[in-house]
Amino acid sequence: MEFRSILLGFSLYLVYFVDIVISRHTSSFVRSEWPSTDIPLDSEVFAVPKGYNAPEQVHITQGDYDGKAVVISWVTTSEPGKSEVLYSKEEHKYDRTAQGRYTNYTFYDYTSGYLHHCLVDDLEYDTKYYYKIGTGDSAREFWFQTPPAVDPDAPYAFGIIGDLGQTYNSLSTLQHYMHSGAQSVLFVGDLSYSDRYEHNDGIRWIHGAEYRPELGEVATFKPYLHRVTTPYLASKSSSPMWYAVRRASAHIIVLSSYSPFVKYTPQWWWLKGELQQVDRERTPWLIVLMHAPLYNSNEAHYMEGRVCGPRLRVGLYNIKLTSSLRAMFTPTRDRTVSLTSTTT
């Protein structure tokens, strides 16, 4: 299946700054009763690509600040193979090559596959590119579309997915996105869950939640940092956990709910500087992504965003973005709390 989605972040919180919001209409979707049914591991949707050492788990992320580069990532399981991408603007006629790198990591008795990341840059805006990874009969071919140039009138459709999981509902979410007409997906975190698997081998989520200090592992987000590449240096960030990109008519800021956020910390200083870079004349849409909502009444995560919430609200308010603010959306909870409220 051709893959054309751009992965842009790890988080679960979305703020839209818009001039006009129509709130009279909502979805007719009705959530099924918890718990939803996990997809079995032998399902066709989890099928491994055919061929020896074939690239799998292929995904792409924006590779620079303004959308003229991508990072193509994939996994090989038997041996490293080549971290090389062949690409061109014509299908099957690959006239350009980009060299990447690979890494892997261990956790307790688990060793990951070979994780490849390859930067493809100097691309043209609003252009379809074809690319090929792997070698011989195991090679795989895909395509992607670059965004239009950064411009206030550039139309662009984002899909938003958070807390995906590995259930039939998860599959339905992906299918809805694929048929939505969206051009990129803002994936906002939490890939899989170990609910109801207390004494299981962990195969489903071993790459997503490997943190057990009692075993001597102290590096939080180790799997994420190995498997996901973010263009943090392009926005002068000191950490891949927080960064910013511009895409079409949107300025997108990704923050970390689980890194220090108080005044004078690295993330605080970076956000202060990045907010000053927002140019509403060029990017009228400002999207802020976080994992923890600024406010929620969900008993499972009650007040989880309390620490960073008030500081972020004050910061956004003080740079006078509120002249265009009409709504704040979160995928799951308490969407009607005012952004300017700093006491809740």
Short mmCIF file of C-alpha atoms in Angstrom, two decimals:
data_model
loop_
_atom_site.label_atom_id
_atom_site.label_comp_id
_atom_site.label_asym_id
_atom_site.label_seq_id
_atom_site.Cartn_x
_atom_site.Cartn_y
_atom_site.Cartn_z
CA MET A 1 0.00 0.00 0.00
CA GLU A 2 1.39 3.38 -0.94
CA PHE A 3 2.31 5.49 2.03
CA ARG A 4 1.85 9.23 1.79
CA SER A 5 1.40 10.41 5.35
CA ILE A 6 3.85 12.72 7.06
CA LEU A 7 4.39 12.00 10.72
CA LEU A 8 4.81 15.26 12.53
CA GLY A 9 4.89 14.69 16.25
CA PHE A 10 4.57 12.86 19.50
CA SER A 11 1.81 14.27 21.67
CA LEU A 12 -1.87 14.33 22.47
CA TYR A 13 -2.88 17.95 22.74
CA LEU A 14 -4.01 20.25 19.99
CA VAL A 15 -4.76 23.95 20.02
CA TYR A 16 -6.17 25.64 16.93
CA PHE A 17 -6.07 29.40 16.55
CA VAL A 18 -8.61 30.33 13.91
CA ASP A 19 -10.53 33.36 12.83
CA ILE A 20 -13.84 31.58 12.36
CA VAL A 21 -15.09 28.41 14.00
CA ILE A 22 -18.40 26.77 13.21
CA SER A 23 -19.38 24.81 16.31
CA ARG A 24 -23.00 23.96 15.56
CA HIS A 25 -22.18 20.65 13.90
CA THR A 26 -20.56 17.59 15.40
CA SER A 27 -19.88 14.01 14.43
CA SER A 28 -22.51 11.29 14.63
CA PHE A 29 -19.82 8.85 15.77
CA VAL A 30 -20.70 6.75 18.82
CA ARG A 31 -17.83 5.13 20.67
CA SER A 32 -18.13 1.38 21.29
CA GLU A 33 -18.13 0.04 24.82
CA TRP A 34 -14.77 -0.41 26.55
CA PRO A 35 -12.74 -2.55 26.16
CA SER A 36 -12.41 -2.70 22.40
CA THR A 37 -11.08 -5.91 20.85
CA ASP A 38 -7.38 -6.25 20.08
CA ILE A 39 -6.40 -7.26 16.56
CA PRO A 40 -4.74 -10.71 16.72
CA LEU A 41 -1.04 -10.81 15.92
CA ASP A 42 -1.61 -13.19 13.00
CA SER A 43 -4.00 -10.73 11.32
CA GLU A 44 -3.31 -9.70 7.75
CA VAL A 45 -2.84 -6.09 8.85
CA PHE A 46 0.31 -7.13 10.74
CA ALA A 47 1.73 -9.18 7.86
CA VAL A 48 5.48 -8.78 7.37
CA PRO A 49 6.55 -7.76 3.83
CA LYS A 50 7.72 -10.63 1.64
CA GLY A 51 11.41 -11.20 0.97
CA TYR A 52 14.57 -11.54 3.02
CA ASN A 53 15.24 -8.52 5.23
CA ALA A 54 12.52 -6.49 3.53
CA PRO A 55 12.05 -2.95 4.89
CA GLU A 56 9.05 -2.68 7.20
CA GLN A 57 7.40 -0.10 9.48
CA VAL A 58 8.08 2.57 6.84
CA HIS A 59 7.15 6.13 7.77
CA ILE A 60 8.24 9.65 6.92
CA THR A 61 8.51 12.87 8.93
CA GLN A 62 9.12 16.45 7.98
CA GLY A 63 12.86 16.94 7.85
CA ASP A 64 13.30 20.70 8.06
CA TYR A 65 11.59 23.87 9.25
CA ASP A 66 9.64 24.81 6.12
CA GLY A 67 8.70 21.52 4.42
CA LYS A 68 11.37 21.07 1.74
CA ALA A 69 12.85 17.94 3.31
CA VAL A 70 11.66 14.61 4.68
CA VAL A 71 13.21 11.90 6.82
CA ILE A 72 12.33 8.42 5.59
CA SER A 73 12.49 5.76 8.32
CA TRP A 74 12.19 1.98 8.21
CA VAL A 75 13.23 -1.18 10.02
CA THR A 76 15.14 -4.24 8.85
CA THR A 77 15.20 -7.29 11.09
CA SER A 78 17.78 -9.79 9.80
CA GLU A 79 20.74 -7.52 9.09
CA PRO A 80 21.33 -3.78 8.65
CA GLY A 81 21.38 -3.73 4.86
CA LYS A 82 21.70 -0.36 3.14
CA SER A 83 20.50 2.89 4.71
CA GLU A 84 19.94 4.30 1.24
CA VAL A 85 16.99 5.93 -0.51
CA LEU A 86 16.64 6.14 -4.29
CA TYR A 87 14.17 8.79 -5.40
CA SER A 88 12.96 10.87 -8.33
CA LYS A 89 9.96 12.74 -9.70
CA GLU A 90 9.31 9.91 -12.18
CA GLU A 91 8.08 6.51 -11.11
CA HIS A 92 10.65 3.68 -11.41
CA LYS A 93 13.28 6.11 -12.80
CA TYR A 94 15.37 6.84 -9.75
CA ASP A 95 18.05 9.38 -10.59
CA ARG A 96 18.92 10.61 -7.09
CA THR A 97 20.33 8.92 -4.01
CA ALA A 98 20.34 9.88 -0.34
CA GLN A 99 22.45 8.15 2.30
CA GLY A 100 21.13 7.64 5.80
CA ARG A 101 22.18 5.86 8.97
CA TYR A 102 20.91 3.08 11.15
CA THR A 103 20.86 2.38 14.86
CA ASN A 104 19.33 -0.08 17.31
CA TYR A 105 18.90 -0.39 21.04
CA THR A 106 18.49 -2.98 23.77
CA PHE A 107 16.29 -3.17 26.80
CA TYR A 108 16.67 -6.00 29.29
CA ASP A 109 16.47 -9.12 27.07
CA TYR A 110 15.01 -7.29 24.06
CA THR A 111 17.01 -6.04 21.07
CA SER A 112 15.34 -3.89 18.47
CA GLY A 113 15.63 -4.32 14.73
CA TYR A 114 17.90 -2.08 12.68
CA LEU A 115 16.28 1.36 12.63
CA HIS A 116 17.10 3.37 9.51
CA HIS A 117 16.68 7.14 9.07
CA CYS A 118 17.54 8.93 5.83
CA LEU A 119 17.24 12.67 5.19
CA VAL A 120 16.07 13.64 1.71
CA ASP A 121 16.39 17.40 1.28
CA ASP A 122 16.43 20.17 -1.34
CA LEU A 123 13.00 19.08 -2.52
CA GLU A 124 10.58 21.20 -4.50
CA TYR A 125 7.31 22.36 -2.99
CA ASP A 126 4.01 20.81 -4.02
CA THR A 127 5.70 17.95 -5.89
CA LYS A 128 5.15 14.21 -5.94
CA TYR A 129 8.28 12.11 -5.36
CA TYR A 130 8.73 8.38 -5.78
CA TYR A 131 11.26 6.50 -3.68
CA LYS A 132 12.71 3.03 -3.25
CA ILE A 133 14.31 1.36 -0.22
CA GLY A 134 15.82 -2.09 0.23
CA THR A 135 17.60 -4.20 -2.35
CA GLY A 136 16.85 -6.97 -4.84
CA ASP A 137 13.53 -8.76 -4.63
CA SER A 138 12.97 -7.32 -1.15
CA ALA A 139 13.03 -3.69 -2.32
CA ARG A 140 9.90 -1.63 -1.72
CA GLU A 141 8.59 1.45 -3.50
CA PHE A 142 6.44 4.30 -2.17
CA TRP A 143 5.67 7.96 -2.86
CA PHE A 144 5.04 11.18 -0.99
CA GLN A 145 3.82 14.67 -1.82
CA THR A 146 5.65 17.73 -0.54
CA PRO A 147 3.51 20.57 0.87
CA PRO A 148 2.95 23.89 -0.87
CA ALA A 149 5.27 26.75 0.00
CA VAL A 150 4.64 28.50 3.31
CA ASP A 151 1.89 30.96 2.50
CA PRO A 152 -1.19 32.29 4.35
CA ASP A 153 -3.48 31.27 1.50
CA ALA A 154 -2.08 27.77 1.00
CA PRO A 155 -4.94 25.28 1.53
CA TYR A 156 -3.93 22.19 3.47
CA ALA A 157 -5.77 19.39 5.26
CA PHE A 158 -4.35 17.72 8.37
CA GLY A 159 -5.56 14.49 9.91
CA ILE A 160 -5.25 14.16 13.68
CA ILE A 161 -4.73 10.84 15.45
CA GLY A 162 -3.96 10.26 19.12
CA ASP A 163 -3.84 7.27 21.47
CA LEU A 164 -4.05 4.90 18.52
CA GLY A 165 -3.77 1.49 20.21
CA GLN A 166 -3.88 -1.89 18.46
CA THR A 167 -7.59 -2.71 18.36
CA TYR A 168 -10.17 -2.99 15.62
CA ASN A 169 -11.19 0.54 16.55
CA SER A 170 -7.59 1.57 15.86
CA LEU A 171 -7.82 0.05 12.40
CA SER A 172 -11.09 1.89 11.80
CA THR A 173 -9.40 5.16 12.78
CA LEU A 174 -6.63 4.60 10.23
CA GLN A 175 -9.11 3.68 7.52
CA HIS A 176 -11.12 6.83 8.20
CA TYR A 177 -7.95 8.90 7.92
CA MET A 178 -6.95 7.26 4.64
CA HIS A 179 -10.31 8.16 3.12
CA SER A 180 -10.54 11.63 4.63
CA GLY A 181 -8.64 13.55 1.98
CA ALA A 182 -6.09 14.75 4.54
CA GLN A 183 -2.62 15.42 3.19
CA SER A 184 -0.61 14.82 6.37
CA VAL A 185 -1.29 13.34 9.76
CA LEU A 186 -0.44 14.94 13.08
CA PHE A 187 0.08 11.81 15.10
CA VAL A 188 -0.23 12.83 18.69
CA GLY A 189 1.20 9.99 20.67
CA ASP A 190 0.63 6.74 22.56
CA LEU A 191 0.94 4.01 19.96
CA SER A 192 -0.10 0.92 21.90
CA TYR A 193 -1.34 -0.22 25.29
CA SER A 194 -0.70 -3.12 27.63
CA ASP A 195 -4.15 -2.97 29.24
CA ARG A 196 -5.26 -6.40 30.46
CA TYR A 197 -1.83 -7.94 29.66
CA GLU A 198 -0.19 -7.79 33.08
CA HIS A 199 1.74 -11.06 32.70
CA ASN A 200 2.24 -11.05 28.94
CA ASP A 201 5.43 -11.23 26.87
CA GLY A 202 4.96 -7.62 25.78
CA ILE A 203 5.41 -8.19 22.05
CA ARG A 204 2.70 -5.71 21.13
CA TRP A 205 4.19 -2.71 22.90
CA ILE A 206 7.82 -3.60 23.65
CA HIS A 207 9.00 -0.74 21.40
CA GLY A 208 6.72 1.80 23.01
CA ALA A 209 6.97 1.48 26.80
CA GLU A 210 10.33 0.07 27.82
CA TYR A 211 11.09 1.82 31.08
CA ARG A 212 11.71 -0.25 34.19
CA PRO A 213 14.12 1.43 36.62
CA GLU A 214 14.25 -1.65 38.80
CA LEU A 215 16.11 -3.37 35.95
CA GLY A 216 18.67 -0.60 35.73
CA GLU A 217 17.22 1.19 32.69
CA VAL A 218 17.09 4.93 33.36
CA ALA A 219 16.70 6.48 29.88
CA THR A 220 13.09 7.59 29.50
CA PHE A 221 11.61 7.63 25.98
CA LYS A 222 14.53 5.53 24.75
CA PRO A 223 12.46 3.68 22.10
CA TYR A 224 10.85 6.89 20.86
CA LEU A 225 14.17 8.68 20.51
CA HIS A 226 15.57 5.78 18.48
CA ARG A 227 12.54 5.21 16.28
CA VAL A 228 11.28 8.72 15.60
CA THR A 229 13.34 11.51 14.06
CA THR A 230 12.27 15.11 14.57
CA PRO A 231 13.69 18.27 12.91
CA TYR A 232 14.41 19.88 16.25
CA LEU A 233 17.73 21.45 15.26
CA ALA A 234 16.02 23.34 12.43
CA SER A 235 13.99 25.26 15.01
CA LYS A 236 16.99 25.79 17.30
CA SER A 237 15.69 23.36 19.92
CA SER A 238 18.13 21.59 22.22
CA SER A 239 16.02 18.41 22.41
CA PRO A 240 14.08 16.22 19.96
CA MET A 241 11.26 16.23 22.52
CA TRP A 242 10.19 19.77 21.58
CA TYR A 243 10.46 21.47 18.21
CA ALA A 244 8.55 23.42 15.57
CA VAL A 245 7.86 23.24 11.84
CA ARG A 246 5.97 25.33 9.34
CA ARG A 247 3.80 23.60 6.76
CA ALA A 248 1.67 25.40 4.17
CA SER A 249 -0.33 27.98 6.18
CA ALA A 250 0.35 26.44 9.61
CA HIS A 251 3.00 26.98 12.26
CA ILE A 252 3.19 23.80 14.35
CA ILE A 253 4.80 23.71 17.79
CA VAL A 254 5.40 20.39 19.55
CA LEU A 255 5.99 20.41 23.31
CA SER A 256 6.90 17.77 25.87
CA SER A 257 4.59 17.37 28.85
CA TYR A 258 7.17 15.19 30.59
CA SER A 259 10.23 17.40 30.31
CA PRO A 260 10.89 20.30 32.71
CA PHE A 261 8.58 23.17 31.84
CA VAL A 262 8.97 25.68 34.65
CA LYS A 263 10.45 29.12 34.09
CA TYR A 264 14.05 29.25 32.85
CA THR A 265 14.21 25.58 31.86
CA PRO A 266 15.48 24.77 28.32
CA GLN A 267 11.98 24.02 27.02
CA TRP A 268 10.62 27.24 28.53
CA TRP A 269 13.36 29.37 26.95
CA TRP A 270 12.92 27.68 23.59
CA LEU A 271 9.13 28.11 23.57
CA LYS A 272 9.46 31.77 24.48
CA GLY A 273 11.74 32.30 21.51
CA GLU A 274 9.68 30.19 19.10
CA LEU A 275 6.45 32.02 19.91
CA GLN A 276 8.19 35.23 18.93
CA GLN A 277 8.93 33.66 15.53
CA VAL A 278 5.25 33.11 14.77
CA ASP A 279 4.28 35.31 11.83
CA ARG A 280 0.51 35.40 11.54
CA GLU A 281 0.82 37.15 8.17
CA ARG A 282 2.52 34.03 6.74
CA THR A 283 1.07 31.28 8.94
CA PRO A 284 -2.37 32.29 10.25
CA TRP A 285 -2.88 28.82 11.77
CA LEU A 286 -0.97 28.10 14.96
CA ILE A 287 -1.11 24.48 16.15
CA VAL A 288 0.39 23.50 19.50
CA LEU A 289 0.82 19.81 20.29
CA MET A 290 1.28 18.30 23.74
CA HIS A 291 0.53 14.95 25.30
CA ALA A 292 -1.22 16.12 28.45
CA PRO A 293 -4.24 18.43 28.05
CA LEU A 294 -3.96 21.76 29.84
CA TYR A 295 -7.11 20.92 31.76
CA ASN A 296 -9.15 17.76 32.16
CA SER A 297 -11.58 16.14 34.56
CA ASN A 298 -10.85 12.57 33.48
CA GLU A 299 -10.32 10.58 36.68
CA ALA A 300 -7.60 8.48 35.03
CA HIS A 301 -5.46 11.55 34.26
CA TYR A 302 -6.96 14.15 36.54
CA MET A 303 -5.08 17.48 36.39
CA GLU A 304 -2.14 15.82 34.64
CA GLY A 305 -1.38 19.04 32.76
CA ARG A 306 -1.60 21.23 35.87
CA VAL A 307 2.13 21.99 36.03
CA CYS A 308 2.65 23.22 32.48
CA GLY A 309 -0.90 24.34 31.73
CA PRO A 310 -1.03 27.77 33.40
CA ARG A 311 2.42 28.72 32.11
CA LEU A 312 1.57 27.83 28.55
CA ARG A 313 -1.77 29.65 28.66
CA VAL A 314 -0.10 32.80 29.96
CA GLY A 315 2.61 32.57 27.31
CA LEU A 316 0.14 32.24 24.46
CA TYR A 317 -2.01 35.03 25.83
CA ASN A 318 0.84 37.44 26.40
CA ILE A 319 2.10 37.35 22.83
CA LYS A 320 -1.29 38.73 21.80
CA LEU A 321 -2.40 35.77 19.75
CA THR A 322 -5.84 35.95 21.30
CA SER A 323 -7.03 38.51 18.78
CA SER A 324 -7.48 35.56 16.43
CA LEU A 325 -8.34 32.92 18.99
CA ARG A 326 -11.81 31.47 18.66
CA ALA A 327 -11.55 27.89 19.89
CA MET A 328 -9.39 25.33 21.62
CA PHE A 329 -9.76 21.67 20.68
CA THR A 330 -8.48 18.54 22.37
CA PRO A 331 -9.11 15.09 20.92
CA THR A 332 -10.69 13.70 24.06
CA ARG A 333 -11.59 15.90 26.98
CA ASP A 334 -12.82 19.28 28.20
CA ARG A 335 -12.68 21.20 24.96
CA THR A 336 -14.62 24.20 26.25
CA VAL A 337 -12.20 25.45 28.92
CA SER A 338 -11.03 28.96 28.07
CA LEU A 339 -7.40 29.31 27.03
CA THR A 340 -7.13 32.55 28.98
CA SER A 341 -8.12 30.94 32.27
CA THR A 342 -4.93 30.57 34.29
CA THR A 343 -6.37 29.37 37.57
CA THR A 344 -8.17 26.13 36.65
#
